[in-house]
Structure formats: structure tokens, C-alpha cells
CSV table of C-alpha atoms and ligand atoms in Angstrom, one decimal:
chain,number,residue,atom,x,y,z
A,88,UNK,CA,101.8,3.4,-5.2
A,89,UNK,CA,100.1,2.1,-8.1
A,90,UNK,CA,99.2,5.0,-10.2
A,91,UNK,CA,96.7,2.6,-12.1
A,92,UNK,CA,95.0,1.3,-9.4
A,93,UNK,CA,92.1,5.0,-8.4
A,94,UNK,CA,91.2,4.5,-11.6
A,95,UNK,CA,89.6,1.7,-11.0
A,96,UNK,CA,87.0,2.7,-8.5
A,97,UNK,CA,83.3,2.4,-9.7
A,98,UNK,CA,82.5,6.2,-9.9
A,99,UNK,CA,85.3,6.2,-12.9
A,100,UNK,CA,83.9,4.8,-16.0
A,101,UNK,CA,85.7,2.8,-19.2
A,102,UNK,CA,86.1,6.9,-20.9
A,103,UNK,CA,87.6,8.1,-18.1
A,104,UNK,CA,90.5,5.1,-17.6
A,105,UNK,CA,90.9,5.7,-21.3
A,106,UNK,CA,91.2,9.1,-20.8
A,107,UNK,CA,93.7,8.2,-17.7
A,108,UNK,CA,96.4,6.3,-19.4
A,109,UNK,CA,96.3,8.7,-22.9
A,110,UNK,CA,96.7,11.8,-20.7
A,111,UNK,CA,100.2,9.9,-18.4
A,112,UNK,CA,101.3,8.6,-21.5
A,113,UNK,CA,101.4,12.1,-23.6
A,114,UNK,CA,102.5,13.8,-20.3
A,115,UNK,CA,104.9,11.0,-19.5
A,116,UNK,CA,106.6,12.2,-23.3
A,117,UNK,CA,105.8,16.0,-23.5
A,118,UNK,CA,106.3,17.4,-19.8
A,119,UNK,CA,109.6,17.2,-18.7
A,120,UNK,CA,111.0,18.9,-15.6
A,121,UNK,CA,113.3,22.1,-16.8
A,122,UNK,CA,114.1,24.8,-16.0
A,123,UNK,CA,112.0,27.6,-15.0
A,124,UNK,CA,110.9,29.9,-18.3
A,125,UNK,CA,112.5,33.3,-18.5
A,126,UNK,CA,109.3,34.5,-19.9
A,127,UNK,CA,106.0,33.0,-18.5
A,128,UNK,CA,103.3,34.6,-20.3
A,129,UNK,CA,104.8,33.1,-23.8
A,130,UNK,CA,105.8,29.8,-21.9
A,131,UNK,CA,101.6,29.5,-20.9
A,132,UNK,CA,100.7,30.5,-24.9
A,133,UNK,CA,103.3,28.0,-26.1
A,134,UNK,CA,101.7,25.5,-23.6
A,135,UNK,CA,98.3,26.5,-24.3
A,136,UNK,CA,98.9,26.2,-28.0
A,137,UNK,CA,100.8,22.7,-27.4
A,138,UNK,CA,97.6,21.5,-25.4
A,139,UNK,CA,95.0,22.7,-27.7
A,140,UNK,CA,97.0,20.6,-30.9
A,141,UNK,CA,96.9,17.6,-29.0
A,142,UNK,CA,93.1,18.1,-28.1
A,143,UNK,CA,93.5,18.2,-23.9
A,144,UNK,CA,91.3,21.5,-23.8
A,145,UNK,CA,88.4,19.6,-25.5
A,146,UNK,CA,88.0,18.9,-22.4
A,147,UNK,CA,87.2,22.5,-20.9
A,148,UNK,CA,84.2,22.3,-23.5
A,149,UNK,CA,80.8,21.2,-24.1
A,150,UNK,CA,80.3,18.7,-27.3
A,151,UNK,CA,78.3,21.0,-28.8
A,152,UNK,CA,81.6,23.5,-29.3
A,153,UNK,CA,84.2,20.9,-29.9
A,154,UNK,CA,84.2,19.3,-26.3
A,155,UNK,CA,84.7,15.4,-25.7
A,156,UNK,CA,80.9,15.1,-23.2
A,157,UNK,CA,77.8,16.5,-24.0
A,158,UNK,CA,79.0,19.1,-20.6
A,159,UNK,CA,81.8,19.5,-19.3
A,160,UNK,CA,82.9,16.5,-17.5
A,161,UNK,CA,84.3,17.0,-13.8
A,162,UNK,CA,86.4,14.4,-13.3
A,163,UNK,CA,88.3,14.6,-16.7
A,164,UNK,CA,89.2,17.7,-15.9
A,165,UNK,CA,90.5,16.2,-12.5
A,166,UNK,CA,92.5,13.2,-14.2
A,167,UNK,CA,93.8,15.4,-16.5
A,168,UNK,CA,94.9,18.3,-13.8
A,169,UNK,CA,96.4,15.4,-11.5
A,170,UNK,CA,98.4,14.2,-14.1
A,171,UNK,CA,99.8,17.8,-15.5
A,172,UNK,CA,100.2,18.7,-11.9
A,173,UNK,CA,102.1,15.4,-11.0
A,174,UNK,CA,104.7,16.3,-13.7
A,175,UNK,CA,104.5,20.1,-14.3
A,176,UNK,CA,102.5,23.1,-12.3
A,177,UNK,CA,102.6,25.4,-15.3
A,178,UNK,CA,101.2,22.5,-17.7
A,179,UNK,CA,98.4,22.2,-14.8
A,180,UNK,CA,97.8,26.1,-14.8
A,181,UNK,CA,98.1,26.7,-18.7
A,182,UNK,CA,95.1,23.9,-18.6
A,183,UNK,CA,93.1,24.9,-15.7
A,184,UNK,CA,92.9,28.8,-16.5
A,185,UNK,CA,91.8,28.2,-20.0
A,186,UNK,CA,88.4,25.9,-18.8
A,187,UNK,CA,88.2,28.4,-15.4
A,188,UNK,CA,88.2,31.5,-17.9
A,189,UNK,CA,85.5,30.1,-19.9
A,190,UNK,CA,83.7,27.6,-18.0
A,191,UNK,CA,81.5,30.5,-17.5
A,192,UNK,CA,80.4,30.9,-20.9
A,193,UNK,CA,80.1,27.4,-21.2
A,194,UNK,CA,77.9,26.9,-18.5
A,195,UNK,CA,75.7,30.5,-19.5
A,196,UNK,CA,76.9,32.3,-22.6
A,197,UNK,CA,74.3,33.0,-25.5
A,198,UNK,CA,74.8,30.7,-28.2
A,199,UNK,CA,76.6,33.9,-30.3
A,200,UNK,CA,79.4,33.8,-27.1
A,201,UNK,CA,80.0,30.5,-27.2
A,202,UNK,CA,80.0,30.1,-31.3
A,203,UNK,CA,82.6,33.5,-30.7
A,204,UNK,CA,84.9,31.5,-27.8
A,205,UNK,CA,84.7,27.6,-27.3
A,206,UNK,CA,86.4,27.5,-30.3
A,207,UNK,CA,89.5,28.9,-29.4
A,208,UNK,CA,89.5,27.5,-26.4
A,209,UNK,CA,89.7,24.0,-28.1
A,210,UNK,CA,92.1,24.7,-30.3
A,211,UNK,CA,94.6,26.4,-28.1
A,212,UNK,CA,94.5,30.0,-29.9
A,213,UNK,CA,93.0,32.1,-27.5
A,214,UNK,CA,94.4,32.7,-23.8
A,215,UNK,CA,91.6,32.4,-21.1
A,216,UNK,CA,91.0,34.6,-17.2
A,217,UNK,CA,88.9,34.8,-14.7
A,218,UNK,CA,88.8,37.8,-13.1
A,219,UNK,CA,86.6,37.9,-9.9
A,220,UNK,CA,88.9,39.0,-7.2
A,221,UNK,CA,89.6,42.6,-6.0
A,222,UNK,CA,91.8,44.3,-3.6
A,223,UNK,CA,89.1,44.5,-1.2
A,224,UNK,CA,87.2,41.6,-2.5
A,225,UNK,CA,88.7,38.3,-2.3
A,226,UNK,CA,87.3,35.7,0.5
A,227,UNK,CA,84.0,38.2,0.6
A,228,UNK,CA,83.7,38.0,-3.4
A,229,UNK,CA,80.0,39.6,-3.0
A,230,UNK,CA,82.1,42.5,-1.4
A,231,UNK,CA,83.3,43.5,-4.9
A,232,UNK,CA,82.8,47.3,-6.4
A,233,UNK,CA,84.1,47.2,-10.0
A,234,UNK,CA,81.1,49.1,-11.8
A,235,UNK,CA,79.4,48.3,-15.5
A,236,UNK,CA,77.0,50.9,-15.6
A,237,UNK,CA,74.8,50.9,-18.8
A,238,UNK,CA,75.3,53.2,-21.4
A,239,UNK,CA,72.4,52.5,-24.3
A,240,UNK,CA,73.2,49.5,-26.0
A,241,UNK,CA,77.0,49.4,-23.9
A,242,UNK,CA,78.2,49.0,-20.3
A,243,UNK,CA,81.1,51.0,-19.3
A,244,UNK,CA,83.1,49.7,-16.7
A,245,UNK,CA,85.3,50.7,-14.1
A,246,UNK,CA,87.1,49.7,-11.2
A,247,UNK,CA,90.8,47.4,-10.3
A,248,UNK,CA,90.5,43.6,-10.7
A,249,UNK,CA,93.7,41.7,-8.4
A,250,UNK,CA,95.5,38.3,-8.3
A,251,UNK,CA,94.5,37.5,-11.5
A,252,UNK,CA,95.8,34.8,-13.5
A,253,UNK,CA,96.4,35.0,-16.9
A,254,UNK,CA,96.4,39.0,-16.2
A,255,UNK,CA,98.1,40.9,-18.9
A,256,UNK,CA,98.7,37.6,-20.7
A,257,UNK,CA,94.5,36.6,-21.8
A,258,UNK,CA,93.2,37.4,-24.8
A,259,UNK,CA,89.8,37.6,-22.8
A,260,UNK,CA,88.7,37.9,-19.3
A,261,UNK,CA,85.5,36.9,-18.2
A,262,UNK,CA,84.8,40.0,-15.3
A,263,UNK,CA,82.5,40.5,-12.8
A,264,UNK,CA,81.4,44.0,-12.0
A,265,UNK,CA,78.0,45.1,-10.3
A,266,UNK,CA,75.5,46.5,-11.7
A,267,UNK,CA,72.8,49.0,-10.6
A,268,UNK,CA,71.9,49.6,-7.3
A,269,UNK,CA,71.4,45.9,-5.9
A,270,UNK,CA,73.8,45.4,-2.5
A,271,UNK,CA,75.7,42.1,-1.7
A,272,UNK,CA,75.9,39.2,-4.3
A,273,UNK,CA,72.9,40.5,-5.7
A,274,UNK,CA,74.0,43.4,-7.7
A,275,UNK,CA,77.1,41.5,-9.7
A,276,UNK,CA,76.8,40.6,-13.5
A,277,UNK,CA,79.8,38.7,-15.4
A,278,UNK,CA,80.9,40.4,-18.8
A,279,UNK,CA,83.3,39.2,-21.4
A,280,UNK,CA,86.2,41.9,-22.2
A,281,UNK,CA,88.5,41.4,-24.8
A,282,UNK,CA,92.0,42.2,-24.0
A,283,UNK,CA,92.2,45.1,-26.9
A,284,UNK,CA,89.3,46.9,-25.3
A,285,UNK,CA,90.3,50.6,-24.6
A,286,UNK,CA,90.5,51.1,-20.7
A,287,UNK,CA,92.0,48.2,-20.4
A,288,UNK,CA,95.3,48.1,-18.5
A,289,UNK,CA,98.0,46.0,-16.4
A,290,UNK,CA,98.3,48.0,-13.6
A,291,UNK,CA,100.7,45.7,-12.2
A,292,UNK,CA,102.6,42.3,-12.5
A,293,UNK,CA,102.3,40.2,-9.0
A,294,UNK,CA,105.3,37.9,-9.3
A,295,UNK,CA,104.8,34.9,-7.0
A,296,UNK,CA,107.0,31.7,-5.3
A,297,UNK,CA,105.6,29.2,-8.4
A,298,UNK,CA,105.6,31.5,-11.1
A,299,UNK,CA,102.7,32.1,-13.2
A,300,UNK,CA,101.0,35.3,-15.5
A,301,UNK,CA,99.4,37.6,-12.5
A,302,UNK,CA,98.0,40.9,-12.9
A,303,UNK,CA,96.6,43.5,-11.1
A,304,UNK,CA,94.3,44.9,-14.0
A,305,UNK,CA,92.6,48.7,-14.4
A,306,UNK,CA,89.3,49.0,-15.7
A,307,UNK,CA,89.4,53.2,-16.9
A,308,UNK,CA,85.8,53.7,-19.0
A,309,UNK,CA,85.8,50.7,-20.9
A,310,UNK,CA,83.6,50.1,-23.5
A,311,UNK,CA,81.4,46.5,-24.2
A,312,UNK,CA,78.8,46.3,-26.0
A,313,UNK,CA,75.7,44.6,-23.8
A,314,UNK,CA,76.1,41.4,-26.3
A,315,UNK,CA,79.0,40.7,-24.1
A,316,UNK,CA,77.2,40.3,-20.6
A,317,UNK,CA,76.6,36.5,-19.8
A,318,UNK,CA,73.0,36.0,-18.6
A,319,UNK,CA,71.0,38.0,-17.4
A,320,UNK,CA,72.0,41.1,-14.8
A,321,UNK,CA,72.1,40.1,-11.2
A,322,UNK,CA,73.5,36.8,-12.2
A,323,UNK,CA,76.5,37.1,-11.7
A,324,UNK,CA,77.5,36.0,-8.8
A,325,UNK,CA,75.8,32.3,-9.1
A,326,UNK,CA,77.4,32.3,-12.2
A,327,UNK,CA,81.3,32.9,-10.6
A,328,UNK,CA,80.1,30.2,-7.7
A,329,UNK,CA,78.6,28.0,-10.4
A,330,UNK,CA,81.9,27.7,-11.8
A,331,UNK,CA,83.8,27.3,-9.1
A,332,UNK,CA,81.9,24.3,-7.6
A,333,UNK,CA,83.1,22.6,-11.0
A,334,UNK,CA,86.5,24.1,-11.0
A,335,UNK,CA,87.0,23.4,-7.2
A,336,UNK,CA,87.3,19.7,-7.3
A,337,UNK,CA,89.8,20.2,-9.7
A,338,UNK,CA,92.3,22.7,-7.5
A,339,UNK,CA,92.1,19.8,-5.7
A,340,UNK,CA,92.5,17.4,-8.2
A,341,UNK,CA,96.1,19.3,-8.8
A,342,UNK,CA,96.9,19.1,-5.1
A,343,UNK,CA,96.9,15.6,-5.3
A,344,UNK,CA,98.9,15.4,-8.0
A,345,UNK,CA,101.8,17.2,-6.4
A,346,UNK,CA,101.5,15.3,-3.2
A,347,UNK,CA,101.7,11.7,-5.5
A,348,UNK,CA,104.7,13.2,-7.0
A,349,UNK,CA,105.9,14.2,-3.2
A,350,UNK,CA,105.4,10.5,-2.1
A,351,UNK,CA,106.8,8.9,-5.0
A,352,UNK,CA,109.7,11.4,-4.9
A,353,UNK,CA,109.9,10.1,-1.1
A,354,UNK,CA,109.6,6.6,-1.5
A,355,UNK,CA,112.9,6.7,-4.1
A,356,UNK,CA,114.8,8.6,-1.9
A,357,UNK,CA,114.1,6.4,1.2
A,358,UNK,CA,115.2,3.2,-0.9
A,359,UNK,CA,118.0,4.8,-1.9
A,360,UNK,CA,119.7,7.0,1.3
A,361,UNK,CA,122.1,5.0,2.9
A,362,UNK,CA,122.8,6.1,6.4
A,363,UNK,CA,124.1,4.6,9.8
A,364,UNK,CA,124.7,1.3,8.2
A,365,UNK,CA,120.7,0.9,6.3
A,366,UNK,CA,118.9,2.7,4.0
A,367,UNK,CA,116.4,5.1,5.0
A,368,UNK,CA,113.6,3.2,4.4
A,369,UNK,CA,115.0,0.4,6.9
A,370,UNK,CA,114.1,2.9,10.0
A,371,UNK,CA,110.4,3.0,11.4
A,372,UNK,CA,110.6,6.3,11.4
A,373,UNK,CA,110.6,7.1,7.6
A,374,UNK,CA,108.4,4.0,7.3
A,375,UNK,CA,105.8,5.9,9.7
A,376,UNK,CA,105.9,9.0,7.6
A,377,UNK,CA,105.3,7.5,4.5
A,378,UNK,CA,102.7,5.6,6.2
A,379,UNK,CA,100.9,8.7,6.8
A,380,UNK,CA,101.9,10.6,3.3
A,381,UNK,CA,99.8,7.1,1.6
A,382,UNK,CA,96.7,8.0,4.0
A,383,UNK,CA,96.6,11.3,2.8
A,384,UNK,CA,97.0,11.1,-0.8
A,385,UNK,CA,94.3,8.1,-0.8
A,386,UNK,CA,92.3,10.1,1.4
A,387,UNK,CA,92.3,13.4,-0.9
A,388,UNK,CA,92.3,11.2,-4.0
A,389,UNK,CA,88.8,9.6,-2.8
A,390,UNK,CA,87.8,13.6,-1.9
A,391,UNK,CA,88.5,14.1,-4.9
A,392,UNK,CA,86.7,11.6,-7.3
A,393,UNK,CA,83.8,11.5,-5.2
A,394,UNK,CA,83.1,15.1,-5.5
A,395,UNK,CA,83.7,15.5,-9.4
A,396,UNK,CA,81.9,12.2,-9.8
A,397,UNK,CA,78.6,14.1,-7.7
A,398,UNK,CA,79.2,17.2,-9.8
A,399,UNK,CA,78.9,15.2,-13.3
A,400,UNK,CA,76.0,12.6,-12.0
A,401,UNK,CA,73.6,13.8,-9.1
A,402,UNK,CA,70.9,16.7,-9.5
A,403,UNK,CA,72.1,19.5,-7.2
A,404,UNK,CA,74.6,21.8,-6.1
A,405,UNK,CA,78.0,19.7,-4.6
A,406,UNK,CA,79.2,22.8,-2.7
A,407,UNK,CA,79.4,20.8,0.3
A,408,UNK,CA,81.7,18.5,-1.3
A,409,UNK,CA,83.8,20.0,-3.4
A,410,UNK,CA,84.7,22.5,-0.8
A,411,UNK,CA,85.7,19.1,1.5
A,412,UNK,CA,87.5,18.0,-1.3
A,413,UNK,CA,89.5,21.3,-2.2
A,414,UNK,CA,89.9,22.2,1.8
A,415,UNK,CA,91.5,18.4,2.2
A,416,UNK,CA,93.3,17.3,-0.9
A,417,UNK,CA,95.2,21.3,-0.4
A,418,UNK,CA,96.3,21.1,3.4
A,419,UNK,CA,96.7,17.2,3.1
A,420,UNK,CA,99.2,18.0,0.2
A,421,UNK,CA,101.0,21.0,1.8
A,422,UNK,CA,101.5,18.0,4.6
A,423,UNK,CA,102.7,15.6,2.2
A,424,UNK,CA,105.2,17.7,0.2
A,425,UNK,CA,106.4,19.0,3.8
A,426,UNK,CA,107.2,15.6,4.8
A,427,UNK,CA,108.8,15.0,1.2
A,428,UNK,CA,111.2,17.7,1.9
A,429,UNK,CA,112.7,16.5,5.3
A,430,UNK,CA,113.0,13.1,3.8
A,431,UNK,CA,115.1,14.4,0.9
A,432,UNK,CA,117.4,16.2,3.9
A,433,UNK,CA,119.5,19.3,2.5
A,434,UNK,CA,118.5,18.2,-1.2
A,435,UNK,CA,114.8,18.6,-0.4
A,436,UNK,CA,115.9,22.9,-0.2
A,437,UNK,CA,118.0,23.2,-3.1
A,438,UNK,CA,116.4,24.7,-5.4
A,439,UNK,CA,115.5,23.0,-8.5
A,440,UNK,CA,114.9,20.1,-7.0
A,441,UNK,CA,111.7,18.5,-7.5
A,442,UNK,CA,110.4,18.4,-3.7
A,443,UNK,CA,111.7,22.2,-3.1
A,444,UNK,CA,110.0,23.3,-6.7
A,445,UNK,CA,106.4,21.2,-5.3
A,446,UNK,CA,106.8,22.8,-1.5
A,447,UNK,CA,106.9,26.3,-3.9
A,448,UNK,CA,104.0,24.8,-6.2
A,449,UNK,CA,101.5,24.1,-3.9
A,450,UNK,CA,101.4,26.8,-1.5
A,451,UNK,CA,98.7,28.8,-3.0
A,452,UNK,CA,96.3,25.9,-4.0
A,453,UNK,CA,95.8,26.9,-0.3
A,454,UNK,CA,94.8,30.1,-0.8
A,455,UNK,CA,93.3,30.7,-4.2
A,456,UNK,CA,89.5,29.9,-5.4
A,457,UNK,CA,88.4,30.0,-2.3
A,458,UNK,CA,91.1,29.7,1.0
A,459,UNK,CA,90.8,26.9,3.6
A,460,UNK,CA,89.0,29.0,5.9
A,461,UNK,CA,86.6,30.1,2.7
A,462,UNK,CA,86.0,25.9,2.5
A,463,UNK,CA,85.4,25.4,6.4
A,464,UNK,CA,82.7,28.4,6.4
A,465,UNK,CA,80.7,26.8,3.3
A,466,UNK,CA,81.4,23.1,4.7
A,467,UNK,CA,80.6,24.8,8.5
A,468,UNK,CA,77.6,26.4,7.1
A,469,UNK,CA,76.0,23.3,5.8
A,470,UNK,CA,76.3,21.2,8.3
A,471,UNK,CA,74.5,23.6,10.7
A,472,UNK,CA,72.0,24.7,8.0
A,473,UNK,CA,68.3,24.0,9.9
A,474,UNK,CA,67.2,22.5,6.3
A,475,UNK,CA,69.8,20.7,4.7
A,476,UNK,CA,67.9,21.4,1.3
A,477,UNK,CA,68.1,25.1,2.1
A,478,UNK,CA,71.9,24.6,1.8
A,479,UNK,CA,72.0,23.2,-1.6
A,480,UNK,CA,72.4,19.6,0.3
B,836,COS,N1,75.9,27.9,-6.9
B,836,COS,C1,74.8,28.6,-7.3
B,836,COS,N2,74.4,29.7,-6.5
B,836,COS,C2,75.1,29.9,-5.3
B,836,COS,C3,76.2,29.1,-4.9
B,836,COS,C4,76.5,28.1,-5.8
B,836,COS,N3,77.6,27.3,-5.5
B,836,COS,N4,76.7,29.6,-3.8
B,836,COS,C5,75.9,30.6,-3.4
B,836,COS,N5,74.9,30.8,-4.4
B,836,COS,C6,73.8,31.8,-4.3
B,836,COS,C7,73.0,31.6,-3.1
B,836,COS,O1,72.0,30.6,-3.3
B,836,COS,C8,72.5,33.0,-2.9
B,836,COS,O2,71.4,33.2,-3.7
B,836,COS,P1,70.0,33.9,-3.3
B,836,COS,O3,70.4,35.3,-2.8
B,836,COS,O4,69.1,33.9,-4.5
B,836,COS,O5,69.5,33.1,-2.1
B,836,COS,C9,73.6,33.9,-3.3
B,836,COS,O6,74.4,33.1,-4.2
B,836,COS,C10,74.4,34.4,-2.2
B,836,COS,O7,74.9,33.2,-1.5
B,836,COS,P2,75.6,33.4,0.0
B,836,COS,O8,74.7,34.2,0.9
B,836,COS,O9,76.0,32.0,0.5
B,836,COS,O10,76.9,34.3,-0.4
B,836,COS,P3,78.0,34.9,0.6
B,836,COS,O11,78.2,36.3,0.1
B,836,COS,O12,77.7,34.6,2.0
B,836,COS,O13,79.3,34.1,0.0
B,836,COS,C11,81.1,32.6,0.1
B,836,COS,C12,79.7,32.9,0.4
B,836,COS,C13,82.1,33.1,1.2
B,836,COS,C14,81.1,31.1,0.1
B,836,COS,C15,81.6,33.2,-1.3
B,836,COS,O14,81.8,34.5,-1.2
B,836,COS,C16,82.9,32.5,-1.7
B,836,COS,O15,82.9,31.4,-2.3
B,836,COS,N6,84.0,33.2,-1.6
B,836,COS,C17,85.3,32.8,-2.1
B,836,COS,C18,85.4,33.4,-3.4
B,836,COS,C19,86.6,32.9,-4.2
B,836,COS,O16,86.7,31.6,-4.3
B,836,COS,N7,87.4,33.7,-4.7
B,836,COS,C20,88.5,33.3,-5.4
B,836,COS,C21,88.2,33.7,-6.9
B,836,COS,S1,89.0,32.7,-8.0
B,836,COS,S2,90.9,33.0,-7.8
């Protein structure tokens, strides 16, 4: 398939194809696929670090703190994931945590937090999370019970935060914890904690099938001043679903880079796998099947650029569409890499190899920043919405 070719579609402009071919051709040079690192939380700073010198997370940014648009641009950050994730899923996370821990602050931090953390998000030296989930909180993030309760000009908070990445490893979380007696989405504020802040502990390291820094973290009394709130109290939880309509486009942005690598990594092995007297690709079977990998991964790639491009031009929530997008480009991928893997035979489980590391990689694009099922209720709710308007449509 001609990697080239998407970035040609009119909802792409000439920044964004420039932006295409620098991003492949560093990538091309500086990811190359190794072994897995012994220790992952200095593999994400070296990466973080590595991405920030060569100015990728001026990207995560607005212009105004070092960023390349005057916001942050949606489907940058979806050429740029695509392109990490086609090469290297750690590059992809190192890159997506540090705008999803701070996209927050971009999009409603006082001028004093952003001045304090933009920065070193551009230039690689601090270590972004997002910390929204909880053990009884995840799909049902209005569900969540982590307290801040205001203490003259502090908040002390307490409660467990789970599955989240960066945990352990961030120099600051941005946390969401309710506030005051408000039930339901209404009562949640988002904070920034520091990582030094006293009460602040990894409970426990989750270690997953594609390895990454994850954290169950404590919350025991800690300590912010009220400086470090972001907006107003109550806001919190637009501002967590305000961030993820940017950041969801982009998950799926990633998917579809592992399932190009999964068809490409398909398509050489076909051409190559001689059996019964052909080559693999000479049977209609594996012609069929890599008939249908193309659909998808055109499919998901138009998913895709449609709903960043919606999120960077039109006037209103694209909740609608970047939940398609995510709910598609994710399953459509776990379809692809599936298919990937029988074509590569034996090979396709051995680990190491790229097919088996992607079948490992994109399992929990499925699950994470909203599941499938989390996509179909928002997408489900839309559509039967009496006023589409109501719905943010
Ligand atoms: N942007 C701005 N505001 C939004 C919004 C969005 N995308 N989505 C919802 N809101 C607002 C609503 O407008 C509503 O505001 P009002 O009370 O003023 O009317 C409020 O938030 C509550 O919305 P809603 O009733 O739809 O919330 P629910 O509790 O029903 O939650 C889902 C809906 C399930 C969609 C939400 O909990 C969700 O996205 N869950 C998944 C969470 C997730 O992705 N977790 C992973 C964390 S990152 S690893």
C-alpha cells in the first residue's frame, strides 16, 4: 500500500504532508525494532527526552507554550501516532501520554500552569499522566470516589487511582477527584500533583502483555495548594471528556498504524512463502484476506482523518465521531493483525517477531480510553438522542 498516498486527501493540508514525510523519515532512522527494554520506566524518559530534542512533542502544545498550531492540532498528533505506532508501540505511548497528561492543562490550565508545564512537555524533561481511572471507576468514570476536600487555601486528597500509565514513572499527574457534595459527573474537579508530593505512593506496578509504566497509585492526605486545580470545581469531568474527544482519534490513529504494519508485514510474507509449488500470494485464499486487511485499514484510516480533521475545523463536540473512529480503527486492527499472524504460520507466534509483538501491542487500544462497548453506548446514544443538538451533534 502506498504509505504516501492518505495524505493526500483534502481534509490533510500542505503542513500536515510536511509534517507526514519528516515524522517517517526521522522514525524510519531513529525507531528500530529491538529488543524489549529491561527497564521501561527509563526506556519512556530516554524516549521522551529523545522526542522532545527533536521537537515531536511541540506537537502536544499550543503555540503560545512552544507548540507548532495556535491549538493543539488533531490530526498531527494522529500522523505522528500512526507513524511511531507503525514502527514502535513504546515510541507511540512515550508520545501519546505526554500530550494525554497535559492536554488537560492545555486545553484549561491558568496561564501560571501552563507557563509551569508546556514547557517541559516540549522539551522532553518532564514525564506526563493521566490519572482518571479507579478500581471501581473505569467505563463509569463519573462513578469515581477519590476525595480533594478543601483545606483553606489547600485540597487534601485521598483515595486509589488504577491502570494508570506513566504511574510511578510521571513527574506529574493530572487527577481527578470529587469534590464537595455534588453526585455523578458533577462533583469531579481535575488537579495537578506533582510526583514529590507527600501521600503520594505506587501502591502497585500492573505489568501488562505490551509493556508499558502502569501503576496503581495511593493518594494518603496529600497536600496541593488550590493554585493547582484546573478550572473551576465541578469541571472536572468535561474537562477529562474534553480531552479525550481529542486524544480518542488518536488511539485510533495508533491502531492503524499497527494494522499498516500488519498488512505490510503480510503482503512480504505472502510474496515470499513458497508452498505446494507457488508462493502464498499465488492462492485466492491469501489474496482474499489481504483483500479484506486493505478494506479495513482504508476504512479506519478515513475514520480516522475524518474525525481529527472535525475536531481541528468544525464548531462542536466530535464525540460521535471520534468514538466511531476509536471503536473501528481498534477492532478493525485486532482483525488485521489476527489475520497477519496466520499468514506468517508458526513465525507469526514466535515471540519477537513483529506480527506476534503487534497481536501483543494492540490488544488494549481495545480497552483503554474508553472500551468498544464505552464507544457503542456514546455512538448508540447519539443516534437515538430525540435532538441531535442535545447530543453534541
Ligand atoms: N465534552 C464536554 N462535555 C461532555 C462530554 C464531552 N465529550 N461528554 C459528556 N460531557 C458532559 C455532558 O454534557 C454532561 O454535562 P451536563 O451535566 O452539564 O449536562 C456531563 O458531562 C455528563 O455527561 P453524561 O451524562 O453523558 O455522562 P455519563 O456519566 O453518562 O458518562 C460515558 C458517559 C460512559 C461516555 C463516560 O463515562 C466515558 O467516556 N467513560 C469512559 C471513560 C474512559 O474513557 N476511561 C478511560 C480513562 S483514560 S485510560
Amino acid at each position: 500500500m502506498a504509505a504516501a498516498d492518505r495524505f493526500e486527501w483534502p481534509w490533510l493540508d500542505e503542513a500536515h504532508r510536511k509534517l507526514a514525510s519528516g515524522v517517517e523519515s526521522w522514525a524510519a532512522k531513529a525507531l528500530v525494532d529491538g529488543e524489549e527494554p529491561d527497564d521501561i520506566d527509563a526506556a519512556v524518559r530516554r524516549l521522551v527526552e529523545d522526542l522532545g530534542r527533536n521537537g515531536w512533542l511541540r506537537y502536544c502544545v499550543p503555540a503560545s507554550h512552544g507548540g507548532v498550531f495556535p491549538a493543539v492540532d488533531c490530526r498531527s498528533l494522529c500522523i505522528i501516532r500512526e507513524t511511531f505506532a507503525y514502527r514502535d508501540a513504546l515510541a507511540d505511548f512515550a508520545f501519546a501520554l505526554e500530550g494525554l497528561g497535559s492536554c488537560s492543562i492545555a486545553l484549561r490550565g491558568s496561564a501560571e500552569q501552563k507557563d509551569a508545564y508546556l514547557p517541559r512537555i516540549v522539551n522532553g524533561t518532564a514525564v506526563a499522566a493521566f490519572a482518571l481511572s479507579e478500581p471501581d471507576a473505569g467505563s463509569d468514570a463519573a462513578a469515581l470516589t477519590t476525595t480533594a476536600r478543601r483545606d483553606g487555601d489547600d485540597y487534601v486528597l485521598d483515595g486509589v487511582k488504577t491502570w494508570t500509565s506513566n504511574g510511578g514513572a510521571a513527574d506529574f499527574y493530572v487527577l481527578f477527584a470529587r469534590v464537595g457534595e455534588q453526585p455523578g459527573s458533577k462533583g469531579i474537579t481535575a488537579f495537578i500533583i506533582d510526583r514529590d508530593t507527600p501521600g503520594l505512593e505506587t501502591e502497585a506496578r500492573i505489568h501488562v502483555m505490551a509493556p508499558h509504566p502502569l501503576a496503581t497509585m495511593r493518594l494518603r492526605g496529600c497536600r496541593i495548594p488550590a493554585s493547582a486545580r484546573i478550572g473551576a470545581e465541578g469541571d472536572g469531568f468535561k474537562v477529562a471528556m474534553e480531552t479525550l474527544d481529542l486524544f480518542r482519534p488518536s488511539v485510533a490513529a495508533a491502531a492503524l498504524g499497527f494494522a499498516r504494519r500488519a498488512h505490510d508485514e503480510a503482503v512480504m510474507r505472502a510474496r515470499s512463502r513458497r508452498m505446494f509449488g507457488q508462493t502464498l500470494a499465488d492462492f485466492q485464499l491469501t489474496q482474499a484476506a489481504i483483500g479484506d486487511m486493505a478494506a479495513l485499514v482504508d476504512a479506519s484510516a478515513l475514520l480516522v482523518y475524518r474525525a481529527a480533521w472535525l475536531r481541528d475545523t468544525a464548531q462542536r463536540r466530535v464525540t460521535k465521531e471520534a468514538a466511531i473512529a476509536k471503536m473501528f480503527a481498534t477492532e478493525a486492527a485486532q482483525k488485521v493483525i489476527d489475520r497477519a499472524v496466520q499468514i506468517h504460520g508458526g513465525l507469526g507466534v514466535v515471540r519477537g517477531n513483529v506480527v506476534e509483538r503487534l497481536y501483543r501491542d494492540i490488544r488494549a487500544l481495545r480497552i483503554y480510553e474508553g472500551a468498544t462497548e464505552v464507544q457503542q453506548l456514546i455512538v448508540g446514544r447519539h443516534e437515538l438522542a430525540d435532538d441531535g443538538q442535545a447530543a453534541g451533534r
